[in-house]
Short mmCIF file of C-alpha atoms in Angstrom, two decimals:
data_model
loop_
_atom_site.label_atom_id
_atom_site.label_comp_id
_atom_site.label_asym_id
_atom_site.label_seq_id
_atom_site.Cartn_x
_atom_site.Cartn_y
_atom_site.Cartn_z
CA MET A 904 77.27 97.36 98.04
CA SER A 905 76.82 98.27 101.70
CA PRO A 906 80.58 98.58 102.48
CA LEU A 907 80.71 101.57 100.11
CA THR A 908 78.18 103.48 102.20
CA ALA A 909 79.35 102.16 105.57
CA SER A 910 82.92 103.42 105.09
CA PRO A 911 83.76 106.43 102.90
CA ALA A 912 87.45 105.54 103.26
CA PHE A 913 86.81 102.08 101.83
CA ALA A 914 84.70 103.57 99.03
CA ARG A 915 87.48 105.97 97.99
CA ILE A 916 90.25 103.38 98.01
CA TRP A 917 88.00 100.88 96.22
CA ILE A 918 87.00 103.29 93.44
CA GLY A 919 90.55 104.64 93.07
CA GLY A 920 91.98 101.13 93.02
CA ALA A 921 89.53 100.01 90.34
CA ILE A 922 90.42 102.93 88.06
CA SER A 923 94.19 102.61 88.51
CA GLY A 924 93.88 98.82 88.19
CA ILE A 925 92.48 99.23 84.69
CA GLY A 926 95.71 100.97 83.75
CA ALA A 927 97.82 98.31 85.45
CA GLN A 928 96.11 95.52 83.51
CA LEU A 929 96.44 97.55 80.34
CA THR A 930 100.20 97.71 80.90
CA ILE A 931 100.52 93.98 81.65
CA VAL A 932 99.02 93.14 78.26
CA ALA A 933 100.95 95.88 76.45
CA VAL A 934 104.29 94.74 77.87
CA GLY A 935 103.60 91.19 76.69
CA LEU A 936 102.71 92.43 73.22
CA LEU A 937 105.81 94.67 73.08
CA ILE A 938 108.15 91.84 74.08
CA TYR A 939 106.45 89.52 71.59
CA ASP A 940 106.88 92.19 68.91
CA ILE A 941 110.59 92.91 69.45
CA THR A 942 111.74 89.32 70.12
CA PRO A 943 113.10 87.59 66.98
CA GLY A 944 112.33 83.99 66.11
CA SER A 945 109.31 81.69 66.00
CA ALA A 946 105.99 82.11 67.80
CA ALA A 947 107.15 79.58 70.42
CA ALA A 948 110.39 81.52 71.05
CA LYS A 949 108.45 84.76 71.37
CA THR A 950 106.02 83.09 73.80
CA LEU A 951 108.93 81.93 75.95
CA ALA A 952 110.29 85.49 76.01
CA VAL A 953 106.91 86.77 77.19
CA SER A 954 106.77 84.11 79.92
CA LEU A 955 110.14 85.27 81.26
CA VAL A 956 108.52 88.51 82.47
CA GLY A 957 106.90 86.54 85.27
CA VAL A 958 109.82 84.20 85.87
CA ILE A 959 112.40 86.98 86.33
CA SER A 960 110.21 88.92 88.75
CA LEU A 961 109.23 85.86 90.80
CA VAL A 962 111.96 85.90 93.47
CA PRO A 963 111.83 89.70 93.96
CA MET A 964 108.06 89.45 94.31
CA ILE A 965 108.34 86.70 96.93
CA VAL A 966 110.75 88.87 98.94
CA ALA A 967 108.54 91.93 98.45
CA GLY A 968 105.41 90.09 99.56
CA LEU A 969 106.99 88.83 102.77
CA TRP A 970 108.74 92.13 103.50
CA GLY A 971 105.64 94.14 102.60
CA GLY A 972 103.56 92.08 105.03
CA MET A 973 106.00 92.83 107.83
CA LEU A 974 105.94 96.53 106.91
CA ALA A 975 102.13 96.53 106.99
CA ASP A 976 102.11 95.03 110.50
CA ALA A 977 104.88 97.23 111.94
CA PHE A 978 104.19 100.67 110.42
CA ASP A 979 101.36 102.98 109.41
CA ARG A 980 99.68 101.11 106.55
CA ARG A 981 98.72 104.36 104.81
CA LEU A 982 102.38 105.41 104.61
CA VAL A 983 103.42 102.02 103.22
CA LEU A 984 100.75 102.36 100.53
CA ILE A 985 101.92 105.85 99.55
CA ILE A 986 105.58 104.87 99.14
CA SER A 987 104.86 101.67 97.18
CA ALA A 988 102.41 103.51 94.93
CA LEU A 989 105.02 106.14 94.05
CA ALA A 990 107.53 103.42 93.10
CA GLY A 991 104.95 101.77 90.84
CA TRP A 992 104.10 105.04 89.12
CA LEU A 993 107.77 105.82 88.41
CA SER A 994 108.23 102.39 86.82
CA THR A 995 105.27 103.12 84.52
CA LEU A 996 106.92 106.36 83.43
CA ALA A 997 110.06 104.35 82.61
CA LEU A 998 107.98 102.09 80.34
CA ILE A 999 106.82 105.17 78.43
CA VAL A 1000 110.45 106.13 77.83
CA ILE A 1001 111.34 102.62 76.59
CA ALA A 1002 108.35 102.58 74.24
CA VAL A 1003 109.26 105.98 72.80
CA VAL A 1004 112.85 104.88 72.21
CA ASP A 1005 111.62 101.71 70.49
CA ALA A 1006 109.35 103.74 68.22
CA VAL A 1007 112.31 105.94 67.24
CA VAL A 1008 114.79 103.12 66.53
CA GLN A 1009 112.19 101.18 64.52
CA ASP A 1010 112.46 103.92 61.93
CA HIS A 1011 116.02 102.64 61.42
CA ASP A 1012 114.96 98.97 61.24
CA ARG A 1013 116.07 98.28 64.80
CA THR A 1014 114.39 97.42 68.11
CA VAL A 1015 115.22 98.09 71.75
CA ALA A 1016 116.77 95.36 73.89
CA VAL A 1017 114.36 93.20 75.86
CA TRP A 1018 116.24 93.21 79.18
CA PRO A 1019 115.27 96.78 80.25
CA LEU A 1020 111.63 95.70 80.02
CA TYR A 1021 112.34 92.79 82.34
CA VAL A 1022 114.00 95.13 84.86
CA ILE A 1023 111.23 97.73 84.80
CA THR A 1024 108.41 95.20 85.01
CA THR A 1025 110.16 93.57 87.98
CA VAL A 1026 110.26 96.91 89.81
CA ASN A 1027 106.60 97.44 88.95
CA ALA A 1028 105.71 93.96 90.20
CA VAL A 1029 107.58 94.50 93.48
CA ALA A 1030 105.78 97.80 94.12
CA ALA A 1031 102.40 96.25 93.25
CA THR A 1032 103.05 93.29 95.55
CA ILE A 1033 103.79 95.51 98.56
CA SER A 1034 100.81 97.73 97.76
CA ASN A 1035 98.35 94.84 97.34
CA THR A 1036 99.61 93.18 100.51
CA THR A 1037 99.03 96.32 102.54
CA ARG A 1038 95.73 97.25 100.88
CA MET A 1039 94.08 93.94 101.81
CA ALA A 1040 95.32 94.16 105.40
CA VAL A 1041 93.66 97.59 105.61
CA THR A 1042 90.15 96.30 104.86
CA PRO A 1043 89.23 94.90 108.32
CA ARG A 1044 90.45 98.15 109.91
CA ILE A 1045 88.08 100.42 107.99
CA LEU A 1046 85.02 98.13 107.83
CA PRO A 1047 82.81 96.30 110.37
CA ALA A 1048 83.63 92.60 110.69
CA ASP A 1049 80.32 91.49 109.15
CA MET A 1050 81.14 93.37 105.93
CA VAL A 1051 84.54 91.81 105.21
CA ALA A 1052 83.08 89.06 103.03
CA ARG A 1053 81.04 91.66 101.14
CA ALA A 1054 84.20 93.70 100.67
CA ALA A 1055 85.85 90.60 99.18
CA ALA A 1056 83.00 90.34 96.69
CA LEU A 1057 83.33 94.05 95.87
CA ASN A 1058 87.05 93.57 95.32
CA GLY A 1059 86.12 90.81 92.91
CA ILE A 1060 83.94 93.27 91.02
CA SER A 1061 86.77 95.79 90.80
CA ILE A 1062 89.25 93.12 89.69
CA GLY A 1063 86.73 91.96 87.11
CA VAL A 1064 86.38 95.49 85.77
CA MET A 1065 90.18 95.93 85.73
CA VAL A 1066 90.94 92.75 83.83
CA MET A 1067 87.88 93.05 81.61
CA VAL A 1068 88.39 96.65 80.52
CA GLY A 1069 92.18 97.00 80.75
CA PRO A 1070 93.22 94.22 78.32
CA ALA A 1071 90.45 95.06 75.85
CA VAL A 1072 91.51 98.71 75.82
CA ALA A 1073 95.16 97.64 75.56
CA GLY A 1074 94.46 95.65 72.42
CA VAL A 1075 92.73 98.61 70.79
CA LEU A 1076 95.27 101.22 71.96
CA VAL A 1077 98.32 99.21 70.87
CA ALA A 1078 96.77 98.62 67.46
CA ALA A 1079 95.52 102.19 66.98
CA ALA A 1080 97.90 104.47 68.91
CA GLY A 1081 101.03 102.47 69.70
CA PHE A 1082 102.86 101.49 72.86
CA PRO A 1083 103.91 104.96 74.17
CA ILE A 1084 100.31 106.21 74.30
CA THR A 1085 99.16 102.94 75.88
CA PHE A 1086 101.64 103.23 78.75
CA ALA A 1087 100.85 106.95 79.14
CA VAL A 1088 97.16 106.13 79.69
CA ASP A 1089 98.20 103.84 82.57
CA ALA A 1090 100.27 106.65 84.12
CA VAL A 1091 97.23 108.97 84.07
CA LEU A 1092 94.78 106.39 85.45
CA PHE A 1093 97.24 105.61 88.24
CA LEU A 1094 96.56 109.02 89.79
CA ALA A 1095 93.04 107.95 90.79
CA GLY A 1096 94.41 105.14 92.93
CA PHE A 1097 96.92 107.48 94.52
CA ALA A 1098 94.11 109.90 95.44
CA GLY A 1099 92.23 107.08 97.18
CA ILE A 1100 95.31 106.21 99.23
CA LEU A 1101 96.02 109.81 100.26
CA THR A 1102 92.50 110.21 101.69
CA LEU A 1103 92.83 107.19 104.00
CA PRO A 1104 93.11 107.89 107.74
CA LYS A 1105 96.36 107.03 109.51
CA LEU A 1106 96.48 103.30 110.24
CA PRO A 1107 99.23 102.64 112.82
CA PRO A 1108 99.58 99.19 114.46
CA LEU A 1109 96.94 98.40 117.08
CA GLU A 1110 99.54 96.66 119.23
CA LYS A 1111 103.30 96.55 119.39
CA VAL A 1112 104.77 94.51 116.55
CA GLY A 1113 108.43 93.75 116.03
CA ARG A 1114 110.38 95.60 113.34
CA PRO A 1115 110.61 93.91 109.94
CA GLY A 1116 113.30 91.27 110.01
CA ILE A 1117 113.99 87.62 110.59
CA ALA A 1118 112.29 87.53 114.01
CA SER A 1119 109.09 89.04 112.61
CA LEU A 1120 109.12 86.66 109.66
CA VAL A 1121 109.69 83.66 111.94
CA GLU A 1122 106.76 84.74 114.11
CA GLY A 1123 104.52 84.81 111.05
CA VAL A 1124 105.75 81.40 109.87
CA GLN A 1125 105.13 79.92 113.32
CA PHE A 1126 101.56 81.20 113.27
CA LEU A 1127 101.06 79.73 109.81
CA LYS A 1128 102.30 76.35 111.07
CA ARG A 1129 99.46 76.46 113.60
CA ALA A 1130 96.94 77.43 110.92
CA PRO A 1131 96.32 74.39 108.67
CA ASN A 1132 93.19 75.82 107.07
CA ILE A 1133 94.85 79.06 105.99
CA ARG A 1134 97.91 77.11 104.90
CA LEU A 1135 95.91 74.80 102.65
CA SER A 1136 93.98 77.73 101.18
CA PHE A 1137 97.35 79.02 99.96
CA LEU A 1138 98.37 75.64 98.60
CA VAL A 1139 95.23 75.01 96.54
CA ASP A 1140 95.60 78.43 94.95
CA ILE A 1141 99.21 77.64 94.03
CA VAL A 1142 97.98 74.50 92.28
CA ALA A 1143 95.36 76.44 90.31
CA MET A 1144 97.67 79.27 89.27
CA THR A 1145 100.65 77.04 88.43
CA PHE A 1146 98.79 74.70 86.10
CA GLY A 1147 95.86 76.89 85.03
CA ARG A 1148 97.41 80.12 83.82
CA PRO A 1149 97.45 80.08 79.96
CA HIS A 1150 97.92 83.83 79.46
CA THR A 1151 101.44 83.66 78.02
CA VAL A 1152 100.20 81.75 74.97
CA PHE A 1153 97.64 84.44 74.11
CA PRO A 1154 99.93 86.42 71.75
CA ALA A 1155 100.76 83.23 69.83
CA VAL A 1156 97.10 82.17 69.84
CA GLY A 1157 96.14 85.51 68.31
CA ALA A 1158 98.88 85.16 65.70
CA VAL A 1159 98.75 81.52 64.58
CA LEU A 1160 95.92 79.48 66.18
CA ILE A 1161 92.77 81.61 66.34
CA GLY A 1162 93.90 84.78 64.56
CA GLY A 1163 93.13 88.43 65.29
CA GLY A 1164 96.47 89.52 66.74
CA SER A 1165 96.35 92.02 69.59
CA ILE A 1166 92.56 92.33 69.47
CA THR A 1167 92.19 88.61 70.18
CA VAL A 1168 94.74 88.88 73.00
CA GLY A 1169 92.63 91.60 74.60
CA VAL A 1170 89.40 89.62 74.22
CA LEU A 1171 90.89 86.43 75.67
CA THR A 1172 92.48 88.25 78.61
CA ALA A 1173 89.21 90.04 79.31
CA GLY A 1174 87.33 86.73 79.32
CA MET A 1175 88.41 85.74 82.82
CA ALA A 1176 87.61 89.24 84.05
CA VAL A 1177 84.09 89.02 82.64
CA GLY A 1178 83.63 85.80 84.59
CA ALA A 1179 85.03 87.30 87.79
CA PHE A 1180 82.78 90.33 87.40
CA LEU A 1181 79.66 88.22 86.88
CA ALA A 1182 80.52 86.00 89.84
CA SER A 1183 80.98 89.01 92.11
CA VAL A 1184 77.81 90.78 90.99
CA PHE A 1185 75.73 87.65 91.60
CA SER A 1186 77.58 86.58 94.75
CA GLY A 1187 74.65 87.19 97.12
CA PRO A 1188 74.12 83.46 97.88
CA VAL A 1189 77.72 83.30 99.12
CA ALA A 1190 76.54 84.77 102.43
CA HIS A 1191 74.52 81.60 103.07
CA ILE A 1192 77.46 79.23 102.43
CA HIS A 1193 79.36 78.47 105.65
CA HIS A 1194 81.57 75.53 104.67
CA HIS A 1195 84.18 77.60 102.91
CA GLY A 1196 86.75 74.82 102.58
CA LEU A 1197 84.42 72.59 100.58
CA ALA A 1198 83.33 75.58 98.49
CA VAL A 1199 86.95 76.41 97.63
CA GLY A 1200 87.63 72.81 96.59
CA ARG A 1201 84.61 72.64 94.31
CA ALA A 1202 85.32 76.05 92.76
CA ILE A 1203 88.92 75.16 91.90
CA THR A 1204 87.87 71.78 90.50
CA ALA A 1205 85.49 73.60 88.16
CA TYR A 1206 88.35 75.97 87.31
CA GLY A 1207 90.50 73.02 86.23
CA ALA A 1208 87.71 71.71 83.99
CA PHE A 1209 87.44 75.06 82.19
CA VAL A 1210 91.23 75.26 81.77
CA ALA A 1211 91.21 71.85 80.10
CA GLY A 1212 88.33 73.00 77.89
CA PHE A 1213 90.38 75.97 76.72
CA GLY A 1214 93.22 73.58 75.84
CA LEU A 1215 90.83 71.42 73.81
CA VAL A 1216 89.77 74.44 71.71
CA LEU A 1217 93.41 75.25 70.97
CA ALA A 1218 94.15 71.61 70.17
CA ALA A 1219 91.28 71.55 67.67
CA MET A 1220 92.58 74.69 65.95
CA ALA A 1221 96.11 73.28 65.82
CA THR A 1222 94.93 70.47 63.54
CA GLY A 1223 94.37 72.97 60.74
CA TRP A 1224 90.99 71.42 59.86
CA PHE A 1225 89.17 74.72 60.37
CA GLY A 1226 91.07 76.79 57.84
CA LYS A 1227 93.93 79.24 57.90
CA VAL A 1228 94.09 82.11 60.38
CA GLY A 1229 96.28 85.19 60.66
CA PRO A 1230 97.02 88.23 62.83
CA GLY A 1231 94.43 90.42 61.10
CA LEU A 1232 90.74 90.70 61.97
CA ASP A 1233 89.90 89.40 58.51
CA ALA A 1234 91.56 86.08 59.38
CA VAL A 1235 89.91 85.17 62.71
CA ASN A 1236 88.10 81.92 63.43
CA TRP A 1237 85.18 83.47 65.29
CA VAL A 1238 83.72 80.16 66.51
CA ALA A 1239 87.03 79.17 68.10
CA LEU A 1240 87.40 82.64 69.63
CA ALA A 1241 83.90 82.42 71.12
CA LEU A 1242 84.51 78.94 72.57
CA ALA A 1243 87.89 79.91 74.00
CA THR A 1244 86.40 83.06 75.53
CA LEU A 1245 83.54 81.07 77.11
CA ALA A 1246 86.08 78.71 78.70
CA LEU A 1247 87.96 81.71 80.09
CA ILE A 1248 84.73 83.23 81.42
CA GLY A 1249 84.10 79.96 83.24
CA MET A 1250 87.62 80.12 84.66
CA GLY A 1251 86.90 83.64 85.91
CA VAL A 1252 83.63 82.66 87.59
CA SER A 1253 85.09 79.69 89.44
CA ASP A 1254 88.30 81.51 90.39
CA GLU A 1255 86.38 84.45 91.81
CA PHE A 1256 84.18 82.29 94.04
CA SER A 1257 87.32 80.56 95.29
CA ALA A 1258 88.98 83.93 95.97
CA ILE A 1259 86.00 85.27 97.96
CA PHE A 1260 85.98 82.25 100.27
CA ARG A 1261 89.78 82.07 100.64
CA SER A 1262 90.29 85.76 101.42
CA THR A 1263 87.41 85.78 103.93
CA MET A 1264 88.88 82.72 105.67
CA MET A 1265 92.26 84.38 106.00
CA LEU A 1266 91.06 87.79 107.21
CA MET A 1267 88.49 86.52 109.72
CA ALA A 1268 90.49 83.61 111.17
CA SER A 1269 93.65 85.64 111.87
CA PRO A 1270 94.40 88.47 114.39
CA ASP A 1271 95.07 92.01 113.13
CA SER A 1272 98.71 91.83 114.24
CA MET A 1273 99.23 88.94 111.81
CA ARG A 1274 97.10 90.09 108.89
CA GLY A 1275 99.89 91.96 107.13
CA ARG A 1276 102.31 89.04 107.24
CA LEU A 1277 99.65 86.51 106.25
CA GLN A 1278 98.51 88.82 103.50
CA GLY A 1279 102.14 89.01 102.44
CA VAL A 1280 102.22 85.24 102.04
CA PHE A 1281 98.83 85.37 100.33
CA THR A 1282 100.08 88.02 97.90
CA VAL A 1283 103.18 85.96 97.17
CA VAL A 1284 100.89 83.02 96.39
CA VAL A 1285 98.43 84.87 94.15
CA THR A 1286 101.14 86.77 92.29
CA GLY A 1287 104.00 84.28 92.48
CA GLY A 1288 101.89 81.28 91.48
CA PRO A 1289 101.05 82.75 88.06
CA ARG A 1290 104.76 83.43 87.47
CA VAL A 1291 105.57 79.77 88.01
CA GLY A 1292 102.60 79.06 85.77
CA ASP A 1293 104.07 81.32 83.08
CA LEU A 1294 107.25 79.24 83.15
CA TYR A 1295 105.25 75.99 83.00
CA VAL A 1296 103.29 77.24 80.00
CA GLY A 1297 106.35 78.71 78.25
CA VAL A 1298 108.41 75.54 78.58
CA PHE A 1299 105.71 73.08 77.52
CA ALA A 1300 104.37 75.33 74.76
CA THR A 1301 107.90 75.47 73.35
CA ALA A 1302 108.70 71.77 73.85
CA VAL A 1303 105.34 70.25 72.84
CA ALA A 1304 102.64 72.56 71.47
CA LEU A 1305 100.70 75.71 72.38
CA TRP A 1306 97.60 73.71 73.33
CA PHE A 1307 99.39 71.18 75.56
CA PRO A 1308 99.97 73.22 78.80
CA PRO A 1309 96.31 74.19 79.42
CA LEU A 1310 94.95 70.75 78.53
CA LEU A 1311 97.38 68.90 80.79
CA GLY A 1312 97.22 71.61 83.47
CA GLY A 1313 93.44 71.41 83.81
CA LEU A 1314 93.59 67.67 84.40
CA ILE A 1315 96.39 68.07 86.95
CA ILE A 1316 94.35 70.67 88.88
CA ILE A 1317 91.32 68.38 89.13
CA GLY A 1318 93.43 65.48 90.41
CA LEU A 1319 95.55 67.43 92.92
CA ILE A 1320 92.57 69.24 94.48
CA ALA A 1321 90.81 65.92 95.08
CA VAL A 1322 93.91 64.55 96.82
CA LEU A 1323 94.55 67.66 98.96
CA LEU A 1324 90.97 67.86 100.25
CA ARG A 1325 91.07 64.19 101.08
CA LEU A 1326 94.26 64.65 103.11
CA GLN A 1327 93.01 67.68 105.13
CA PRO A 1328 89.70 66.93 106.95
CA SER A 1329 89.74 70.21 108.93
CA PHE A 1330 89.66 72.19 105.67
CA ARG A 1331 86.62 70.26 104.47
CA ALA A 1332 84.94 70.87 107.85
CA TYR A 1333 85.77 74.63 108.05
CA ASP A 1334 82.71 76.61 109.17
CA ALA A 1335 82.68 80.38 108.73
CA ARG A 1336 80.43 80.78 111.78
CA THR A 1337 83.31 79.58 113.96
CA PRO A 1338 86.41 80.60 111.99
CA THR A 1339 89.56 78.71 112.93
CA PRO A 1340 92.93 79.26 111.27
#
């Protein structure tokens, strides 16, 4: 907890980000539920429609991550945060309008079109990508170097709280108050994050950096070519997020496999956050682990095992041997829900340990003038990877079965991580006491 007392600026942006992040996670779940609700057809078709949220926003997010990294290196990082935060808040207000319109037309047995939701969520994703890219690049500027790893653990705590509380509240709010109120809560919580940004000091570049453009991007790519350890840390995360991201099947799981509807969706989504929170709170021993490359490999291998375990639970429920389920709380298979949630908690624990090591490697092994652009690539990876994963899950859930993508994906993760670590000796030998990119 020492970074919170060492830097009041870090404390304010951390607390504000945690509060506004709860609203952001609330909206992510609510948008998925709204699209699932208004899309006609089978559970598989609805799941595919939900997965398209990530697919459609993927390319804009990649561009935003790279461009946002260049902005963070070339301009005052506080100003970049303010502008991107305003864009994100306006997109949340637009979601409130869409939800209100949908509530009105439902009285006439109609629903709103899905495409405006895709457009608005893409804008929201772009703004969040630029903001997250810049926010992480800020950390080494407002904290002593020996506290960066601790800040990564604290960020894990805040992310755990966001994803643990936000989805659970979303499930309750959607069921009890409806979509307009749910999105309005996000808009109010967002103000806390904005307050944390406004109280930051000015953070201009420490040295002259070229204006955003092709030359700046090429410079960042050239540095990354000379940084095999950072490069592989990106690649292993892509593997984990592409094949181990089962979130788009949650609405269908709550409807037809485990039961419980939106409440189950909230519980399952919160499961990973509970794991991330626990890992961050008990992350003290991380300070004594210096071989970060090996630690990342082992954490992601464990992640793959838990993903496969989640798939096995769904496969067991798909047999129908354990009775009928439905979208109401009176038709939930509680044993299956508990086992699935435990698997997701395990995913959260292992993913958080991987994230702490990977983010510390990137921030400490790179110069400040490159941190924005590298963080841009990192943000593209951690946000773009799940979008590719959404497509993977949507396609295979539609073509085969809801349980197939996580079961196969977990096995793929375990195999690919073993191969990648074998092919990159410098990553296995990485020592945090002598950080090398």
